């Protein structure tokens, strides 16, 4: 048994070959629903039963309305959309409001809607078959969380979502029994620290400092780099803790995390 982590989108922007944040866990769980969802075939979209949103920003939710529309059928199985109460409220008010998009939270019938909203809180755990998801704290311009996914047999993945330096994130990661792969954002390079502080994204300097707090030794996968600044961010992280084996995600990687932690493959 193993945990499949397929990166569908990992860019801080758009352009040829760039897709915004989305991760497919096994074949039925999405974490965020950015433009990377657009590469899934119809039969893959139909298998998604759970979407875990980190926050309400457009680059993380943009393709959720399209996903709902693609799989919609009067007898379609529901999609459980998990997020902080503020995230779910923003979706209802600003997206599924009959103006921007039909309200799939009450279609086809209000008592049996396609989209079932499931509020979460930091540190909550959610059991889905042989996987356990844990809600991780994050610090961003809107209420935000990250998620970890642990296989019953031990393999574990964690994703920070969008966050700046957070005193709560690292103790939460250290509290996991183990961690094989950590996907963490570095939105802007050090020379754009002012903008990064305003937009509450990590810079390489902040991430270097915080990675020293991590007790686990996972592979580190950097995501959400702003297009045009990827090279600078990579160079500025070159001497960070855990740099050996650090991966800079493009958005087409597939990791298979083995239960005995002995193999992490990417393709
Ligand atoms: Zn954001
Ligand atoms: Zn973002």
Coordinates of C-alpha atoms and ligand atoms in Angstrom, one line a residue:
X1 CA 0.0 0.0 0.0
X2 CA 1.3 3.5 -0.8
X3 CA 0.1 7.1 -0.9
X4 CA -0.1 8.7 -4.3
X5 CA 0.6 12.4 -4.4
X6 CA 0.2 13.9 -7.9
X7 CA 1.0 17.6 -8.3
X8 CA -1.4 19.1 -10.8
X9 CA -0.4 22.7 -10.3
X10 CA 2.4 24.4 -8.3
X11 CA 2.9 27.8 -9.8
X12 CA 2.4 31.3 -8.4
X13 CA 1.0 32.3 -11.7
X14 CA -0.1 31.4 -15.2
X15 CA 1.6 31.0 -18.6
X16 CA 2.6 28.1 -20.9
X17 CA 3.2 25.0 -18.7
X18 CA 2.2 26.8 -15.5
X19 CA -0.8 25.9 -13.5
X20 CA -2.0 27.1 -10.1
X21 CA -2.2 25.0 -7.0
X22 CA -3.8 21.7 -7.0
X23 CA -2.8 18.2 -5.7
X24 CA -4.5 14.9 -6.3
X25 CA -4.2 12.4 -3.4
X26 CA -4.8 8.8 -4.6
X27 CA -7.6 9.3 -7.1
X28 CA -10.4 10.7 -4.9
X29 CA -9.0 13.6 -2.9
X30 CA -8.0 17.1 -4.2
X31 CA -6.2 19.6 -2.1
X32 CA -7.0 23.0 -3.6
X33 CA -8.6 23.4 -7.0
X34 CA -6.4 25.7 -9.0
X35 CA -6.0 25.6 -12.7
X36 CA -4.1 22.3 -12.5
X37 CA -7.5 20.6 -12.2
X38 CA -8.0 21.4 -15.9
X39 CA -5.6 18.7 -17.0
X40 CA -7.8 15.9 -15.4
X41 CA -9.9 13.8 -17.8
X42 CA -13.7 13.5 -17.2
X43 CA -13.4 10.1 -15.7
X44 CA -10.8 11.3 -13.3
X45 CA -12.9 14.3 -12.3
X46 CA -15.8 12.0 -11.6
X47 CA -13.7 10.0 -9.0
X48 CA -13.1 13.1 -6.8
X49 CA -15.1 12.7 -3.6
X50 CA -13.3 15.3 -1.4
X51 CA -11.8 18.7 -2.0
X52 CA -9.8 20.3 0.9
X53 CA -9.3 24.0 0.4
X54 CA -6.5 25.8 2.1
X55 CA -8.1 29.3 1.7
X56 CA -10.4 31.3 -0.5
X57 CA -7.9 33.0 -3.0
X58 CA -8.7 32.5 -6.6
X59 CA -5.6 30.7 -7.6
X60 CA -6.6 27.9 -5.2
X61 CA -10.4 27.6 -6.0
X62 CA -10.6 28.8 -9.6
X63 CA -11.5 25.4 -11.1
X64 CA -13.8 24.1 -8.4
X65 CA -16.9 25.7 -10.1
X66 CA -15.8 24.0 -13.4
X67 CA -15.2 20.7 -11.7
X68 CA -18.8 20.8 -10.3
X69 CA -20.2 21.7 -13.7
X70 CA -18.3 18.9 -15.4
X71 CA -19.5 16.1 -13.1
X72 CA -23.0 17.5 -12.5
X73 CA -25.8 15.0 -13.0
X74 CA -29.0 14.6 -11.1
X75 CA -27.6 11.3 -9.7
X76 CA -24.0 12.3 -9.3
X77 CA -22.3 11.3 -6.1
X78 CA -21.6 14.2 -3.8
X79 CA -18.4 16.1 -3.5
X80 CA -17.4 17.0 0.0
X81 CA -15.7 20.4 0.1
X82 CA -13.7 21.0 3.3
X83 CA -12.4 24.3 4.4
X84 CA -12.4 26.9 7.2
X85 CA -15.8 28.4 7.9
X86 CA -14.6 31.7 6.4
X87 CA -13.4 29.9 3.3
X88 CA -16.7 28.2 2.7
X89 CA -18.6 31.4 3.4
X90 CA -16.5 33.2 0.8
X91 CA -17.3 30.5 -1.7
X92 CA -21.0 30.8 -1.1
X93 CA -21.1 34.6 -1.2
X94 CA -18.8 35.2 -4.1
X95 CA -18.8 32.2 -6.4
X96 CA -21.8 29.8 -6.0
X97 CA -24.2 32.7 -5.9
X98 CA -26.1 32.4 -9.2
X99 CA -24.2 35.4 -10.5
X100 CA -20.7 34.1 -10.9
X101 CA -21.8 30.5 -11.1
X102 CA -24.9 28.3 -10.3
X103 CA -25.2 27.4 -6.7
X104 CA -24.1 23.7 -6.6
X105 CA -24.5 23.7 -2.8
X106 CA -28.3 23.3 -3.4
X107 CA -28.4 21.5 -6.8
X108 CA -29.9 19.2 -7.9
X109 CA -31.9 19.3 -4.6
X110 CA -31.2 21.4 -1.5
X111 CA -31.4 18.3 0.7
X112 CA -29.1 16.3 -1.6
X113 CA -26.7 18.8 -3.2
X114 CA -23.7 18.0 -5.4
X115 CA -21.4 20.1 -3.2
X116 CA -21.5 19.3 0.5
X117 CA -19.8 22.0 2.6
X118 CA -17.7 20.5 5.5
X119 CA -16.2 23.1 7.9
X120 CA -12.8 22.3 9.4
X121 CA -10.7 23.8 12.2
X122 CA -6.9 23.7 12.7
X123 CA -5.7 20.6 14.4
X124 CA -8.8 18.7 13.4
X125 CA -8.3 15.2 12.0
X126 CA -10.4 13.6 9.3
X127 CA -10.4 9.9 8.6
X128 CA -11.0 8.8 5.0
X129 CA -10.5 5.1 4.5
X130 CA -6.9 4.2 5.0
X131 CA -5.9 7.9 5.1
X132 CA -5.9 10.5 7.9
X133 CA -5.9 14.2 7.1
X134 CA -4.9 16.7 9.7
X135 CA -5.6 20.4 9.4
X136 CA -2.4 22.5 9.9
X137 CA -2.3 26.1 11.0
X138 CA -1.1 28.8 8.5
X139 CA -0.7 32.5 8.4
X140 CA -1.9 34.4 5.3
X141 CA -3.9 37.5 4.4
X142 CA -7.2 35.6 4.7
X143 CA -8.0 32.7 7.0
X144 CA -5.8 29.8 5.8
X145 CA -4.7 26.3 6.7
X146 CA -2.4 23.6 5.4
X147 CA -3.1 19.8 5.4
X148 CA -1.2 16.7 6.1
X149 CA -2.2 13.3 4.7
X150 CA -0.9 10.1 6.4
X151 CA -1.4 6.6 5.2
X152 CA -2.6 4.1 7.7
X153 CA 0.7 2.3 7.2
X154 CA 2.8 5.3 7.9
X155 CA 3.7 7.3 4.7
X156 CA 3.0 11.0 5.2
X157 CA 2.7 14.1 3.0
X158 CA 2.1 17.7 4.2
X159 CA 1.3 20.9 2.3
X160 CA 1.6 24.4 3.9
X161 CA -0.9 26.1 1.6
X162 CA -0.1 29.9 1.3
X163 CA 1.6 31.1 4.4
X164 CA 4.2 33.4 5.7
X165 CA 6.4 32.5 8.7
X166 CA 4.2 30.9 11.3
X167 CA 5.0 30.0 14.9
X168 CA 2.3 27.3 14.9
X169 CA 3.0 25.5 11.6
X170 CA 6.4 23.9 12.6
X171 CA 5.3 22.5 16.0
X172 CA 2.3 21.0 14.2
X173 CA 4.6 19.4 11.6
X174 CA 6.9 18.1 14.3
X175 CA 3.9 16.6 16.1
X176 CA 3.2 14.3 13.1
X177 CA 4.5 10.7 13.7
X178 CA 6.6 11.1 10.5
X179 CA 6.8 13.1 7.3
X180 CA 8.2 11.9 4.0
X181 CA 7.4 14.8 1.7
X182 CA 6.8 18.5 2.7
X183 CA 5.4 20.8 0.0
X184 CA 5.9 24.3 1.1
X185 CA 5.4 27.7 -0.6
X186 CA 8.1 30.3 -1.3
X187 CA 6.1 32.9 -3.1
X188 CA 8.6 35.7 -3.6
X189 CA 12.4 36.2 -3.5
X190 CA 14.3 38.0 -0.7
X191 CA 14.5 41.3 -2.6
X192 CA 10.7 41.4 -2.7
X193 CA 10.4 41.0 1.1
X194 CA 8.2 44.1 1.4
X195 CA 5.6 42.7 -0.9
X196 CA 6.0 39.2 0.6
X197 CA 5.2 40.6 4.0
X198 CA 2.2 42.4 2.7
X199 CA 0.9 39.4 0.8
X200 CA 2.0 37.1 3.6
X201 CA 4.1 34.7 1.6
X202 CA 7.3 33.0 2.5
X203 CA 10.6 34.4 1.3
X204 CA 13.7 32.2 1.1
X205 CA 15.2 33.9 4.1
X206 CA 12.2 33.2 6.3
X207 CA 12.0 29.7 5.0
X208 CA 15.7 29.0 5.7
X209 CA 15.2 30.2 9.3
X210 CA 12.0 28.1 9.8
X211 CA 13.3 24.9 8.2
X212 CA 15.8 24.7 11.0
X213 CA 12.9 24.1 13.3
X214 CA 11.8 21.0 11.5
X215 CA 12.6 17.7 13.3
X216 CA 11.6 15.4 10.5
X217 CA 13.8 14.9 7.5
X218 CA 11.4 14.8 4.6
X219 CA 12.0 15.7 1.0
X220 CA 11.2 19.4 0.7
X221 CA 9.2 20.5 -2.4
X222 CA 9.1 24.2 -3.1
X223 CA 5.8 25.5 -4.6
X224 CA 4.0 28.8 -5.6
X225 CA 7.1 30.7 -6.9
X226 CA 6.1 33.8 -8.7
X227 CA 6.8 33.4 -12.4
X228 CA 10.0 35.2 -13.4
X229 CA 11.5 34.8 -10.0
X230 CA 12.0 31.0 -9.8
X231 CA 15.7 31.1 -10.4
X232 CA 16.4 33.8 -7.7
X233 CA 14.3 31.8 -5.2
X234 CA 16.2 28.6 -6.1
X235 CA 19.6 30.3 -5.6
X236 CA 18.5 31.9 -2.3
X237 CA 17.4 28.5 -1.0
X238 CA 20.7 26.8 -2.0
X239 CA 22.2 26.9 1.5
X240 CA 19.0 26.3 3.5
X241 CA 18.6 23.4 6.0
X242 CA 17.4 20.3 4.3
X243 CA 18.6 21.6 0.9
X244 CA 19.9 18.2 -0.1
X245 CA 17.2 16.7 -2.4
X246 CA 15.1 19.9 -2.4
X247 CA 12.7 19.9 -5.4
X248 CA 11.3 22.9 -7.1
X249 CA 7.9 21.9 -8.4
X250 CA 6.7 22.6 -11.9
X251 CA 3.3 21.0 -11.5
X252 CA 3.6 17.6 -13.3
X253 CA 5.2 15.5 -10.6
X254 CA 3.9 12.2 -9.2
X255 CA 5.2 11.0 -5.8
X256 CA 4.5 7.5 -4.6
X257 CA 5.1 7.4 -0.8
X258 CA 5.7 3.9 0.3
X259 CA 4.4 2.6 3.6
X260 CA 7.9 1.6 4.8
X261 CA 9.3 5.1 3.9
X262 CA 12.0 3.4 1.9
X263 CA 10.9 4.7 -1.4
X264 CA 9.8 8.1 -2.6
X265 CA 9.6 8.2 -6.3
X266 CA 8.9 11.2 -8.5
X267 CA 8.1 11.2 -12.2
Ligands
LIG1 ZN1 -3.3 33.1 -1.2
LIG2 ZN1 -1.9 31.3 -3.8

